[in-house]
Structure formats: C-alpha cells, structure tokens
mmCIF file of C-alpha atoms in Angstrom:
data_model
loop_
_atom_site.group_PDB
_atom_site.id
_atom_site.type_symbol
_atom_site.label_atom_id
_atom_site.label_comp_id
_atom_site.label_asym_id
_atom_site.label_seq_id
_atom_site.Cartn_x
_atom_site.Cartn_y
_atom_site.Cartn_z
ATOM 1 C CA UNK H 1 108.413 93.906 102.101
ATOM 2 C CA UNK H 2 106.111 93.985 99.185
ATOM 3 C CA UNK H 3 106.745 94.553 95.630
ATOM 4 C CA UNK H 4 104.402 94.851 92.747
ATOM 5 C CA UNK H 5 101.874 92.027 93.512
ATOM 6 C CA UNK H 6 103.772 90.566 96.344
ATOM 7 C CA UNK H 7 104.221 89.932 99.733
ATOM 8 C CA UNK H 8 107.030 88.260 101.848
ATOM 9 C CA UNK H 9 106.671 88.320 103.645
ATOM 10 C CA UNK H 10 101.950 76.889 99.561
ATOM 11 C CA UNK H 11 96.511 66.730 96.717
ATOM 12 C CA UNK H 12 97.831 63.746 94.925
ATOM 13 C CA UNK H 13 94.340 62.921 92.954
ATOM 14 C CA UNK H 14 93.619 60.221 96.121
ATOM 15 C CA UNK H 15 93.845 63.369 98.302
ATOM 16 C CA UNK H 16 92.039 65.528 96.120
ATOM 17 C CA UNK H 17 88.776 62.659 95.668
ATOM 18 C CA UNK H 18 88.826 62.643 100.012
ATOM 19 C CA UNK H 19 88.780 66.752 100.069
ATOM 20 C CA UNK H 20 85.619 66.885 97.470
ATOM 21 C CA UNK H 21 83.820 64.348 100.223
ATOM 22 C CA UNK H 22 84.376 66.091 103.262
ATOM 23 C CA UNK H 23 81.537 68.378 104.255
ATOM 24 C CA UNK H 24 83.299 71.896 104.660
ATOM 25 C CA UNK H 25 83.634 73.930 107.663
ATOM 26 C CA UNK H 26 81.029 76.424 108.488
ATOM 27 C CA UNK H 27 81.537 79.661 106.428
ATOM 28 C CA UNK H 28 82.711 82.077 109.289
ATOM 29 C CA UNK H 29 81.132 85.980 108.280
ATOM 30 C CA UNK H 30 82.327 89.255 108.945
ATOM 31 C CA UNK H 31 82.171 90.294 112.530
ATOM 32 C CA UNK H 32 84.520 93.350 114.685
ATOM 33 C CA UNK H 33 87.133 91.023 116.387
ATOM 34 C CA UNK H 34 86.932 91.351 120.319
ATOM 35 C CA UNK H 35 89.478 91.339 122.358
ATOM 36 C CA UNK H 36 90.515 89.410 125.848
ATOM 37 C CA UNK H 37 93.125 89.842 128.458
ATOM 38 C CA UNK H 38 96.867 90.115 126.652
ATOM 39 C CA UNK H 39 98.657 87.062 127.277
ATOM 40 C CA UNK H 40 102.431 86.938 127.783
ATOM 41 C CA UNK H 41 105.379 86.626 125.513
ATOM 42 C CA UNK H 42 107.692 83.787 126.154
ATOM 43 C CA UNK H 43 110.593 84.651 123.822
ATOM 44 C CA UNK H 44 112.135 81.241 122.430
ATOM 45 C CA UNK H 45 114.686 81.991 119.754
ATOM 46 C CA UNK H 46 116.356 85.435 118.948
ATOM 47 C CA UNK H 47 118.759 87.172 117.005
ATOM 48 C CA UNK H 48 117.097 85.708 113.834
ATOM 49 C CA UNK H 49 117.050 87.553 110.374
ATOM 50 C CA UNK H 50 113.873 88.207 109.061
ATOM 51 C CA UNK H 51 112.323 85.179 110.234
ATOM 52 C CA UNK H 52 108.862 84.398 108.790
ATOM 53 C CA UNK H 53 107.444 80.924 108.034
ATOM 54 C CA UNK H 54 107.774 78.440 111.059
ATOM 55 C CA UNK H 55 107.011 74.884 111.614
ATOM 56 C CA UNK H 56 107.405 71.578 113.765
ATOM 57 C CA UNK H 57 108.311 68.655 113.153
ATOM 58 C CA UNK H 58 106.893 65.541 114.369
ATOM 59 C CA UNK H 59 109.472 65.410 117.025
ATOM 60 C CA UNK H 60 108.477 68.543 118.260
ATOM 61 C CA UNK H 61 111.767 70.269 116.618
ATOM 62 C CA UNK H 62 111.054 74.067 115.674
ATOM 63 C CA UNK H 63 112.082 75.272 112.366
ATOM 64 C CA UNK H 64 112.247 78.921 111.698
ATOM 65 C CA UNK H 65 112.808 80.499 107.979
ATOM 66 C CA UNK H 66 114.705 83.184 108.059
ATOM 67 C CA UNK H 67 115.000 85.687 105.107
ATOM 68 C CA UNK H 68 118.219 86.901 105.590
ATOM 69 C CA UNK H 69 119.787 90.213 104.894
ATOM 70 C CA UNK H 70 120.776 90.245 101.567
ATOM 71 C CA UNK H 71 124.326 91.055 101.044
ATOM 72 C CA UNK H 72 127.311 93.049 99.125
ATOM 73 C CA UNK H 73 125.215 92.648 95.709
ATOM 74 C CA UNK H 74 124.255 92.529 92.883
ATOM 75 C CA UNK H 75 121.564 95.224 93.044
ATOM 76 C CA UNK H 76 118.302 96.152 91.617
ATOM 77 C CA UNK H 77 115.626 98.379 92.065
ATOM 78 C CA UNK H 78 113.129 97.556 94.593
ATOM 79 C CA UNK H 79 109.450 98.325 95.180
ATOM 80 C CA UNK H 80 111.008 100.502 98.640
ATOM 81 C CA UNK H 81 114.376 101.689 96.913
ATOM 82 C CA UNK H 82 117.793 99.364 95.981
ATOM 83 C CA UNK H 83 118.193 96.075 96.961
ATOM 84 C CA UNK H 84 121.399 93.629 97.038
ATOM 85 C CA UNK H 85 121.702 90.430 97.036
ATOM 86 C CA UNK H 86 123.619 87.950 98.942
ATOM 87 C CA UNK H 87 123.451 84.416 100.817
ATOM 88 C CA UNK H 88 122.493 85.195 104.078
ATOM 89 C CA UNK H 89 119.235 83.183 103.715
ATOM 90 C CA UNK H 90 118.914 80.533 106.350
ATOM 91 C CA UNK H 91 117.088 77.819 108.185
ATOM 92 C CA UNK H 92 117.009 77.591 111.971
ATOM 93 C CA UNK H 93 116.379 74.990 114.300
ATOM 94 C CA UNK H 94 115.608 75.020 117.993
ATOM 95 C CA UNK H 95 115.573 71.803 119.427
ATOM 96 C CA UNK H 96 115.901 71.233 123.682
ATOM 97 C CA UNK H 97 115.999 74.564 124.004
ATOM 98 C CA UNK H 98 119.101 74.762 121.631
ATOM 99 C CA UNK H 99 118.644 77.343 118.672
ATOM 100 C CA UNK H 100 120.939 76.403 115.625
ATOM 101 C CA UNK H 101 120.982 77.168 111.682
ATOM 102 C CA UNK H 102 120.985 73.948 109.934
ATOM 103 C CA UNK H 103 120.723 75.874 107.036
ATOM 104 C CA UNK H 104 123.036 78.912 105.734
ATOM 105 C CA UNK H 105 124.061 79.989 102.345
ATOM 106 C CA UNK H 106 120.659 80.721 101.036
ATOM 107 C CA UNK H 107 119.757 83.861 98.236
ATOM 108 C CA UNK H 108 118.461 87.069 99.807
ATOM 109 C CA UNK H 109 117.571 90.573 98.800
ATOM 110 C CA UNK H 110 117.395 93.080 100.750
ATOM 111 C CA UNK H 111 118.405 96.959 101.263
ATOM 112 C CA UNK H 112 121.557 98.475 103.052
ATOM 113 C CA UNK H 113 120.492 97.909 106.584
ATOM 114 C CA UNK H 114 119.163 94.007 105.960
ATOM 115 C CA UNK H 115 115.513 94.707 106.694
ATOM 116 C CA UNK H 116 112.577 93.890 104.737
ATOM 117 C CA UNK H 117 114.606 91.184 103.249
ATOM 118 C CA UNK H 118 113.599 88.936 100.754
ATOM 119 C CA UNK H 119 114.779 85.588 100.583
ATOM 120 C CA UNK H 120 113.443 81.792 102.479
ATOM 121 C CA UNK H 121 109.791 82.458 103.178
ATOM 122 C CA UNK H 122 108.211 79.855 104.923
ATOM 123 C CA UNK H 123 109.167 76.163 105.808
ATOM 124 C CA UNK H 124 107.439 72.208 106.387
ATOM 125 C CA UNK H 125 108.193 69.048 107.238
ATOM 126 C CA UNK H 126 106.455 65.873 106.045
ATOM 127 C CA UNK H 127 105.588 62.746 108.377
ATOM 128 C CA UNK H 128 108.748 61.377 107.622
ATOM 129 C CA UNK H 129 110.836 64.500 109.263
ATOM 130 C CA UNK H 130 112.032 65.702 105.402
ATOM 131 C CA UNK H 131 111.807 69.295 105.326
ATOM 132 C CA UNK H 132 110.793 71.630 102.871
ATOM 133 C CA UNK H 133 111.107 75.557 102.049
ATOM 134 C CA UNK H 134 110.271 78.123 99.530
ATOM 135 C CA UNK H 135 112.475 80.841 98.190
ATOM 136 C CA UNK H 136 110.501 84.188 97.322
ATOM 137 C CA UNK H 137 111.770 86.773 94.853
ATOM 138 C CA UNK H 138 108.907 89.418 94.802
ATOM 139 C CA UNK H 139 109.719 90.564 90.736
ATOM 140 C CA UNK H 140 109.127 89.160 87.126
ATOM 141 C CA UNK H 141 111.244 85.742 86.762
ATOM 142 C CA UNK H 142 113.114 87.260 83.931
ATOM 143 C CA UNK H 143 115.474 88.630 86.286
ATOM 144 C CA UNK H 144 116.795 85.753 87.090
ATOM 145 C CA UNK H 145 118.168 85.522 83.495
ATOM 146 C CA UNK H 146 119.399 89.495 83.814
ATOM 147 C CA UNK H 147 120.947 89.014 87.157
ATOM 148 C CA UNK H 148 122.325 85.689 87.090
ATOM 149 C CA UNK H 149 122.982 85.058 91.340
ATOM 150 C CA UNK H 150 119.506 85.481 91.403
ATOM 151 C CA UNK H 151 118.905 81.618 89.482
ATOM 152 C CA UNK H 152 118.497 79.962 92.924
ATOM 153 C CA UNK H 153 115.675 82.082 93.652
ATOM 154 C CA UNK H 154 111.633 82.186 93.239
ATOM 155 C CA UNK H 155 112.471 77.926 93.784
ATOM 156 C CA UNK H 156 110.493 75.280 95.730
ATOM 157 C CA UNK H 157 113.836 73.069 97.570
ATOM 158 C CA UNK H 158 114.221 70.237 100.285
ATOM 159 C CA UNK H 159 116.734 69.846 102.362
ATOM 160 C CA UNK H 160 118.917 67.040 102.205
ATOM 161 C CA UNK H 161 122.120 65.550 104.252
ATOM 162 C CA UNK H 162 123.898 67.025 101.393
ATOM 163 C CA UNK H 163 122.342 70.245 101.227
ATOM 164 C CA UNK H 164 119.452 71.825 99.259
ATOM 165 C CA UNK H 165 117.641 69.947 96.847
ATOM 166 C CA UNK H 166 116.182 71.500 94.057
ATOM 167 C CA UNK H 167 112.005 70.443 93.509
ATOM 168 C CA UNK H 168 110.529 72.841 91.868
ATOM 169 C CA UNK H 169 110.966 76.290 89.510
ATOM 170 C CA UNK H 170 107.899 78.366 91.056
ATOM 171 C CA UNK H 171 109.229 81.214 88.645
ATOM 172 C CA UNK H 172 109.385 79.256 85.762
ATOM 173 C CA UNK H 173 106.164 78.174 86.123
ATOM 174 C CA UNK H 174 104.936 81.424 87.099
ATOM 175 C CA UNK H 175 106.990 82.903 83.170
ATOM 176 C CA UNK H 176 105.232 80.062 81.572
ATOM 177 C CA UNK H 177 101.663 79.476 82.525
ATOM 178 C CA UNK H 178 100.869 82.844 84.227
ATOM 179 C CA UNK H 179 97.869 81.242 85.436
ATOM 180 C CA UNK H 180 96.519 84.926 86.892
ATOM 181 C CA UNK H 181 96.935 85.965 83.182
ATOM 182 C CA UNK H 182 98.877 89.629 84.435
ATOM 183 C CA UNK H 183 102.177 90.761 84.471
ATOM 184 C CA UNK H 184 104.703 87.958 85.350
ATOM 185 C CA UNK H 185 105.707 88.269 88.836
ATOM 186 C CA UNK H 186 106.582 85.393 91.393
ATOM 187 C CA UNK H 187 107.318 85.414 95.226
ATOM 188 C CA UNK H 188 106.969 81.751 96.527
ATOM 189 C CA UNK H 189 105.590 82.453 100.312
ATOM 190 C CA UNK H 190 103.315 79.688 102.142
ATOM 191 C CA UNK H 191 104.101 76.052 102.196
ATOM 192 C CA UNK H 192 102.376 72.491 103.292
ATOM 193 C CA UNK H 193 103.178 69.262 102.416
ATOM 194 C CA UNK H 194 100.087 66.760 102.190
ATOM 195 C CA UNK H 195 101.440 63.240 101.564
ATOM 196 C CA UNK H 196 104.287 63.477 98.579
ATOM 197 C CA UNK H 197 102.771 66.917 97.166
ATOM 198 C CA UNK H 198 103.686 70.014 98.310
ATOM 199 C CA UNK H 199 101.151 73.220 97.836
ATOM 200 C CA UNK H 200 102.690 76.459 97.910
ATOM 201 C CA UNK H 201 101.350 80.015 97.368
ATOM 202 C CA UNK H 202 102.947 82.441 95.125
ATOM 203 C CA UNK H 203 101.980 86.164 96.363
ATOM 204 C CA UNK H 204 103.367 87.508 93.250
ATOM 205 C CA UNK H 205 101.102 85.287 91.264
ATOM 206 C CA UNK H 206 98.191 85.019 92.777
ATOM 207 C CA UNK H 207 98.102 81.703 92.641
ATOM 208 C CA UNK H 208 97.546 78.413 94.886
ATOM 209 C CA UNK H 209 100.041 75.745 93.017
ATOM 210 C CA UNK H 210 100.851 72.046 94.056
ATOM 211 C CA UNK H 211 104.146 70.491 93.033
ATOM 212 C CA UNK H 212 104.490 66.689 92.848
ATOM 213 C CA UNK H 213 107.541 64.327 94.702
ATOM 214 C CA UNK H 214 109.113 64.628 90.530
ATOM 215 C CA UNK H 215 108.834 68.359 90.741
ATOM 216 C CA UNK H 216 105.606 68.771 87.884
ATOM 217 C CA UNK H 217 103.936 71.969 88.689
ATOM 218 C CA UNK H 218 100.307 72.704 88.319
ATOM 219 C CA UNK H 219 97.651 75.238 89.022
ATOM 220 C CA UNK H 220 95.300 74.964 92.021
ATOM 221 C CA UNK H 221 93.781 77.990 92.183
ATOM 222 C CA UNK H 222 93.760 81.390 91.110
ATOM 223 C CA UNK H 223 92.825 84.625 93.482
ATOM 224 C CA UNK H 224 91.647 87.569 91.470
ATOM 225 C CA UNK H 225 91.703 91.039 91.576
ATOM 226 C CA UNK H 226 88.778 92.905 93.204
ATOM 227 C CA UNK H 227 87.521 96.645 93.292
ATOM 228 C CA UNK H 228 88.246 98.638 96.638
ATOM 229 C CA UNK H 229 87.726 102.595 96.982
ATOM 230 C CA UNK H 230 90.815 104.620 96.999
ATOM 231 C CA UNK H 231 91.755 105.893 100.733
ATOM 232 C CA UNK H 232 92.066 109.377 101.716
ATOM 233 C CA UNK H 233 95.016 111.835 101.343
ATOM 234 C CA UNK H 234 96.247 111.474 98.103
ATOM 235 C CA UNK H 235 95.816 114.134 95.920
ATOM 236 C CA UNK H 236 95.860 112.712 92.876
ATOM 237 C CA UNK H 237 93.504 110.265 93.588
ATOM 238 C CA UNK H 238 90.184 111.717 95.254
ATOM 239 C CA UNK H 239 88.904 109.417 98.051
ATOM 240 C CA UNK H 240 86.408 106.779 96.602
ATOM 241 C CA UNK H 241 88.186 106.520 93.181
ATOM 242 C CA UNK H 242 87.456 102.992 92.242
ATOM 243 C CA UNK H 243 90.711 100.679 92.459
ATOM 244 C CA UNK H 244 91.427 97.285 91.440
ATOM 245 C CA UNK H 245 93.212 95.208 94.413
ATOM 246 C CA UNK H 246 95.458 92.112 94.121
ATOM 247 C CA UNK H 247 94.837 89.239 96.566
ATOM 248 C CA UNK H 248 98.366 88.583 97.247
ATOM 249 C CA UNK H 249 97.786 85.308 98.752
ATOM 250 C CA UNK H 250 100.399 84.566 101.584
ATOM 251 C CA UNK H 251 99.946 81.094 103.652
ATOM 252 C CA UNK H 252 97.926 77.763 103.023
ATOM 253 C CA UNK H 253 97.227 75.338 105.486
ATOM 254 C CA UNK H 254 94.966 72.436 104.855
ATOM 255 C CA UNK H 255 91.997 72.262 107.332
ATOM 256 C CA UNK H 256 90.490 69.517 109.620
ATOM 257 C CA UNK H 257 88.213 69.519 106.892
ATOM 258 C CA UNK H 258 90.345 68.369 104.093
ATOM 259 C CA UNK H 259 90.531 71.797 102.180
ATOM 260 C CA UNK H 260 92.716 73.998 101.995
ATOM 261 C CA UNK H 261 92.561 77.749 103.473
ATOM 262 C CA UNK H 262 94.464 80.346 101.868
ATOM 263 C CA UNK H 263 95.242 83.690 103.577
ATOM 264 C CA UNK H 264 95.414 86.843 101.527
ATOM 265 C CA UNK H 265 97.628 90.020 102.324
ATOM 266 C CA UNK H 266 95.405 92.288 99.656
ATOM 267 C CA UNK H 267 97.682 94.497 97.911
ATOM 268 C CA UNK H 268 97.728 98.382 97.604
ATOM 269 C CA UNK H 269 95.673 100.118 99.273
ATOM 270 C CA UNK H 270 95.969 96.827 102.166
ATOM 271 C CA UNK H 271 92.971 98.047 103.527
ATOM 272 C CA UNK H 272 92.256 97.485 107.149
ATOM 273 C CA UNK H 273 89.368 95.124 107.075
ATOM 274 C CA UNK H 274 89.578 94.111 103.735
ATOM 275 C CA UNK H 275 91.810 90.651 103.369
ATOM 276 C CA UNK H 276 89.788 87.309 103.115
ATOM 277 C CA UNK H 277 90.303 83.820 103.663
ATOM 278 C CA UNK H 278 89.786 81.334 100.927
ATOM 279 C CA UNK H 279 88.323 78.347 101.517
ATOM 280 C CA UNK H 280 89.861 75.913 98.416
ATOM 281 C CA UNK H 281 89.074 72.562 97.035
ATOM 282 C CA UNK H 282 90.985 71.417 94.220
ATOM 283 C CA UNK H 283 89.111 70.923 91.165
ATOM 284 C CA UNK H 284 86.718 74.083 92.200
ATOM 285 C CA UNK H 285 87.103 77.887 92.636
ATOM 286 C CA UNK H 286 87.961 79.143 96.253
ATOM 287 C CA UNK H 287 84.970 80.120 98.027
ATOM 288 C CA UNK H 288 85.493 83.064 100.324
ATOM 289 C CA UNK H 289 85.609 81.807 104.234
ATOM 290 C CA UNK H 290 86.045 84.918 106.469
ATOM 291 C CA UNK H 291 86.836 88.241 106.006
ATOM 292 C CA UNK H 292 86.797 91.528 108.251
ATOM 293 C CA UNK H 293 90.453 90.549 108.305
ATOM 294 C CA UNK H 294 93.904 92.839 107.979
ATOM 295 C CA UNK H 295 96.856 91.924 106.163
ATOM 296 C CA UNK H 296 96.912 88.460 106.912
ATOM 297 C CA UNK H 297 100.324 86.805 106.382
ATOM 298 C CA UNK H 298 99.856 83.320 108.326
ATOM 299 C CA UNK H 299 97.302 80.513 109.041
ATOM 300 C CA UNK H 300 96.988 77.802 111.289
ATOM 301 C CA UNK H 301 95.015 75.500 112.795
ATOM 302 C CA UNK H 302 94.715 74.833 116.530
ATOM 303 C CA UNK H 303 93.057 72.995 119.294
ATOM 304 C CA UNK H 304 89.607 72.002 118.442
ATOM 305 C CA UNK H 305 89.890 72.807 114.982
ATOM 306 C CA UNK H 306 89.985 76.421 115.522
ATOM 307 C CA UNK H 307 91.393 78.573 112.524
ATOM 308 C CA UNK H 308 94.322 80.974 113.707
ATOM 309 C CA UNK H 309 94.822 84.176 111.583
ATOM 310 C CA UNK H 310 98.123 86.060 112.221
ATOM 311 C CA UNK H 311 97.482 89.915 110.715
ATOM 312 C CA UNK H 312 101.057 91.894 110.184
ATOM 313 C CA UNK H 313 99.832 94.757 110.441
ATOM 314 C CA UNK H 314 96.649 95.246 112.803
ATOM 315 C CA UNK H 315 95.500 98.345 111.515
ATOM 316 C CA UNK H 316 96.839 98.320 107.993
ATOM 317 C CA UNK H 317 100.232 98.547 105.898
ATOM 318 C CA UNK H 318 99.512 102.181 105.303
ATOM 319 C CA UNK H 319 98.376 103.253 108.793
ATOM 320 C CA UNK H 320 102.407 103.362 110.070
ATOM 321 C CA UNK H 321 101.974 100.860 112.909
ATOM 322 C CA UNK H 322 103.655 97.896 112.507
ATOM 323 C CA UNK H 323 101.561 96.199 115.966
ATOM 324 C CA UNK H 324 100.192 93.128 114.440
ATOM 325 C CA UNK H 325 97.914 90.955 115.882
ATOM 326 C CA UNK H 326 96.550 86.899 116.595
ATOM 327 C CA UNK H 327 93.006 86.243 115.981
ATOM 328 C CA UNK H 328 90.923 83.660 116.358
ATOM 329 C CA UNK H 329 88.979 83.583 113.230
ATOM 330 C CA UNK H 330 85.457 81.257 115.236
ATOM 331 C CA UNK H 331 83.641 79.230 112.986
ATOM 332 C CA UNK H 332 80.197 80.830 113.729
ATOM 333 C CA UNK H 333 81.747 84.458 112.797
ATOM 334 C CA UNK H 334 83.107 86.210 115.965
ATOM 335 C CA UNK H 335 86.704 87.111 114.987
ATOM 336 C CA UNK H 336 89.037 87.568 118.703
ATOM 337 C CA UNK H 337 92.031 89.105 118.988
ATOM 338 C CA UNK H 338 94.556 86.333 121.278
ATOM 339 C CA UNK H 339 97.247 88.447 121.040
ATOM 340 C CA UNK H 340 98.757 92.076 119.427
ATOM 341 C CA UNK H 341 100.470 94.356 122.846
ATOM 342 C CA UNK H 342 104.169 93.009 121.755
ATOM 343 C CA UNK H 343 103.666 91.642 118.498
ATOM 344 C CA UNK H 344 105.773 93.766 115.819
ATOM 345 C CA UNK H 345 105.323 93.328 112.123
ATOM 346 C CA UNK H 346 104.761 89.013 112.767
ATOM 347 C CA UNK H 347 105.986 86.778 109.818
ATOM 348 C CA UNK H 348 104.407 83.452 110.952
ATOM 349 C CA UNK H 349 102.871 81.214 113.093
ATOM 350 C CA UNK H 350 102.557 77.246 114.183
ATOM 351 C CA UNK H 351 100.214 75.828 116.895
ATOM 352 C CA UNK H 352 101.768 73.180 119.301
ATOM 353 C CA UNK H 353 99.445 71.875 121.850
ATOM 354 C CA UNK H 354 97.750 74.832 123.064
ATOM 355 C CA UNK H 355 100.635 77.477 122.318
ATOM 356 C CA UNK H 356 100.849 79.638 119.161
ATOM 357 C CA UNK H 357 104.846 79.997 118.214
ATOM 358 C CA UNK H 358 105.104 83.425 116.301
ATOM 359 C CA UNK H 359 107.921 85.222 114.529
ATOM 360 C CA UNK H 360 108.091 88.408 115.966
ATOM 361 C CA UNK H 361 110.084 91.671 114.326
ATOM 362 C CA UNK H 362 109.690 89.686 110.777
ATOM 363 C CA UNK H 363 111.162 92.581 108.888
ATOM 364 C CA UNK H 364 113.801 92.997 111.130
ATOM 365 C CA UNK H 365 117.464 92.443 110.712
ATOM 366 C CA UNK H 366 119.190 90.508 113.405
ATOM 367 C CA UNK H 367 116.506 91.748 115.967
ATOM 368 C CA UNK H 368 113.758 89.274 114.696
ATOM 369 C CA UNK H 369 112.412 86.424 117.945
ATOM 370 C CA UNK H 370 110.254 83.523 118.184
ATOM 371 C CA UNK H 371 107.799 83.995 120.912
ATOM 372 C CA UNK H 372 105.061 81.628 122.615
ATOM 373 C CA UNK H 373 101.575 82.641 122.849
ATOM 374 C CA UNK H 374 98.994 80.827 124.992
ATOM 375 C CA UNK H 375 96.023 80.317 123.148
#
C-alpha cells in the first residue's frame, strides 16, 4: 500500500488565533510501550473493501471508507507491481446495527486480486451531519492528465443528496505549490473538519494542508525528511549506511488542546520505533510530540483527553507481520499497547464513549471488518 512517498493507507484565522492561546499538551517522550490484558474483538461491520478511515457522526452513525478494489483498468505500474483502475471505491454506513454503502462508484487502484487498493482514504462529518472524504492516488498528479479515469482522483469531495461534490484538487495543489519542494507526488489520506475548513494530510506530499468551505487550498505544514541507518540484509547497502527517510504523514486530528496532531507512517526503511507524532499549530513549525512509535496510520482522541495511536504494522512494514497494534500514547511518556492479538494490517480508528472502532484487514479485499475495542 505505499508508493514512492506514500501511504494509504487531513483553522479559519478565528480558529487559528484560539489554537496559538491554548497552552499545549505535555510533550509525551520516548518510552517501550507496555502491555495489559488483550481485550476482545466485537466485530461490527464486515465484508468491507479495504476499509481505512472511519468516523461518527453526531448521531452516533458509523462511517467507514472503503478503498475499493480497483477494477478491469486502465493500468499502470505500481510501487508493488500493476495496478487497474476501476470504481469500486465506496462509503459505508452502519447505523442500528444496519451496515449499508451510501456511497459506490468511487476511483480505485489496485492489483489483480483487489488488495492493497488505493482509492477513498479516510472520512468526517461536520456538526451539521455533512460528510466529507479524501481520495488518495499514491503517484505524481500528472497522471491524471496521462490516464484520464484517473481525473476524479488525489480530490478532497463532500457528499451531497445528489452525489459527490467536488471541494478541493489536493493534486493540483500538490503539481503547483509542492510545498515539500521534491518530486511531485500526492495521496490525500487523513481528514478533520474544524468549523467550515477541512485539514487533510497528503502522505505523498508531506504536507499538512487546510482547504476552505470555497475550496482555496493552502499549506499548513510541511514534514521533512530525516536521516535513519540502513537495516540489515541488503547487500548493496551495508548496515548503517546513512539514509534519508520521508515522514509520510497519514492522519490529523485536532487535540483537546486546540492543535493539531499529525501521525507519520515514515517511509522506507519504516523502521520499528522510528515514526513520530507532530504536534502542529498553524502559523508555526510542528514540534515533535511522541515518538518510539511504528508505522502509525491513525490518531484519535479518547476519554480524558488521552491520545490513541493505531500502528499498522507493530513490528515494522519490513518485518513480514502484518499484527498491528492500539496504543495509548500517555501524556507523561509511557506508551501501552490496548490492543494488537487480532488486529491485522488496521486502517483506522474513532473513539466513541469508551470504545475504540478499528478497521481491521485494511489491505484486504472483501475480507476487511470493523471491530470494537474497549479502551
């Protein structure tokens, strides 16, 4: 699910005046996450495609994202082989118990057996029940112009009576400013909505954007590269060989705080350990809030303010285990592992009351779940 820079699987000037005010959280360090007694898995939605982001609406109605499984083509060349494209992309609801896509006919890439698809990456709601969702793309924008069915991707939408309602062009942006100053490449993952504004994170871009209620686009912040040692077992490339690593930011969630946290996947070599959380107030560079983390893909906040990190991999993209894991990320430093027996490759996760909702099997096509978690 990652390609180049990416990952699948983000304040009006009022807001941004009220985050610069608030004192900020205490700055959690780096500490070995302990573990407690494995809680169980209450499955509440299945047979989903993909799913990754996940959210609630104030009526308590669960929204899934679900990437999809791409479909009969075109194709292109992926970071893990061909890819095809189709409209299998799709929003799910699960309301009363009832699980039902509201939304279907949405652009997805992925390779002949569906997985590892690419396509609607994470989903919100505003106070007023409107909802929102990003559409990745994981490549440079220009393919869009090369492959034409691709247009409706790397795109910020809500989601109308009538259907989906074009906001924002992430990609366009992404082709035009570049913010990160590298190689264009956009994949739209992480959404919130904060009043009329909508903040999503582009993995492929490395960047924190807001888009206004008109659709303007602007930079909030920027994640840069860093330099990690090169793991073992490569031959041409001696252990220790200095490397430069992407961030390859993947969720933001704004904190009781007022700022905004911003999860990071790291890119190649994901080490185990080695992603961060950003702490991020508009108008200043992101300050580094935890780390000791692994291939985060989802935040969120739960009872008592506590910060909820959901890791896709526990020990690592590279390690071959796809157990991921739910961790309490404590404000004083102590980082606890909730949940990981069951958990398999995760997408997302949203905090209702005192239950964690995760999207289990996230790469997986047709086989993907929603389960509940007891914090």
């Amino acid at each position: 699910m990652i390609a180049g820079r990416s990952a699948v699987a983000a304040a009006a000037a009022a807001g941004a005046l009220t985050v610069s005010l608030v004192p900020a959280l205490p700055a959690a360090a780096t500490t070995p996450a302990t573990t407690t007694t494995t809680p169980a898995l209450t499955v509440v939605a299945t047979n989903l495609n993909n799913p990754r982001g996940l959210t609630f609406a104030p009526d308590g109605t669960l929204y899934i994202a679900e990437a999809g499984t791409g479909g009969p083509g075109p194709c292109l060349d992926g970071a893990e082989g061909l890819v095809c494209f189709g409209t299998t992309g799709s929003i799910t609801r699960v309301r009363l118990g009832q699980q039902q896509r509201v939304r279907a006919g949405l652009p997805s890439l992925a390779g002949h057996d569906g997985s590892q698809a690419i396509g609607p990456a994470d989903v919100a709601v505003d106070g007023f029940g409107l909802l929102s969702f990003t559409v990745g793309l994981a490549a440079d924008p220009d393919v869009r112009v090369t492959t034409k069915k691709l247009t409706g991707m790397a795109k910020l939408y809500a989601s109308g009576r009538s259907g989906p309602r074009l906001i924002a062009d992430l990609g366009a942006y992404e082709k035009k400013a570049n913010p990160d100053k590298a190689a264009a490449d956009t994949n739209p993952a992480g959404l919130t909505v904060v009043g009329g504004t909508r903040y999503v994170v582009d993995a492929g871009a490395n960047t924190l954007l807001k888009a206004s209620a008109r659709g303007k686009v602007s930079t909030v912040a920027v994640f840069g590269k860093r330099t990690v040692p090169a793991p073992a077992g490569n031959p041409d490339l001696p252990e220790g060989t200095p490397l430069p690593m992407q961030s390859v930011p993947t969720s933001v969630v704004k904190g009781p705080d007022g700022a905004f946290y911003v999860s990071e996947l790291t890119g190649f070599p994901f080490p185990a350990g080695g992603a961060r959380i950003y702490r991020v107030v508009p108008g200043h560079a992101p300050v580094v809030y935890a780390t000791g983390l692994t291939n985060v893909i989802d935040l969120a906040f739960g009872p008592k303010g506590s910060l909820y990190a959901l890791e896709i991999a526990r020990n690592g993209l590279l390690s071959g285990d796809r157990t991921g894991a739910l961790i309490q990320v404590d404000p004083q430093g102590e980082h606890r592992v909730v949940a990981s027996e069951g958990l398999t490759a995760p997408g997302g996760i949203a905090i209702r009351g005192k239950d964690a909702y995760v999207t289990n099997c996230g790469v997986c096509a047709g086989a993907g779940s929603v389960v509940k978690i007891r914090l």
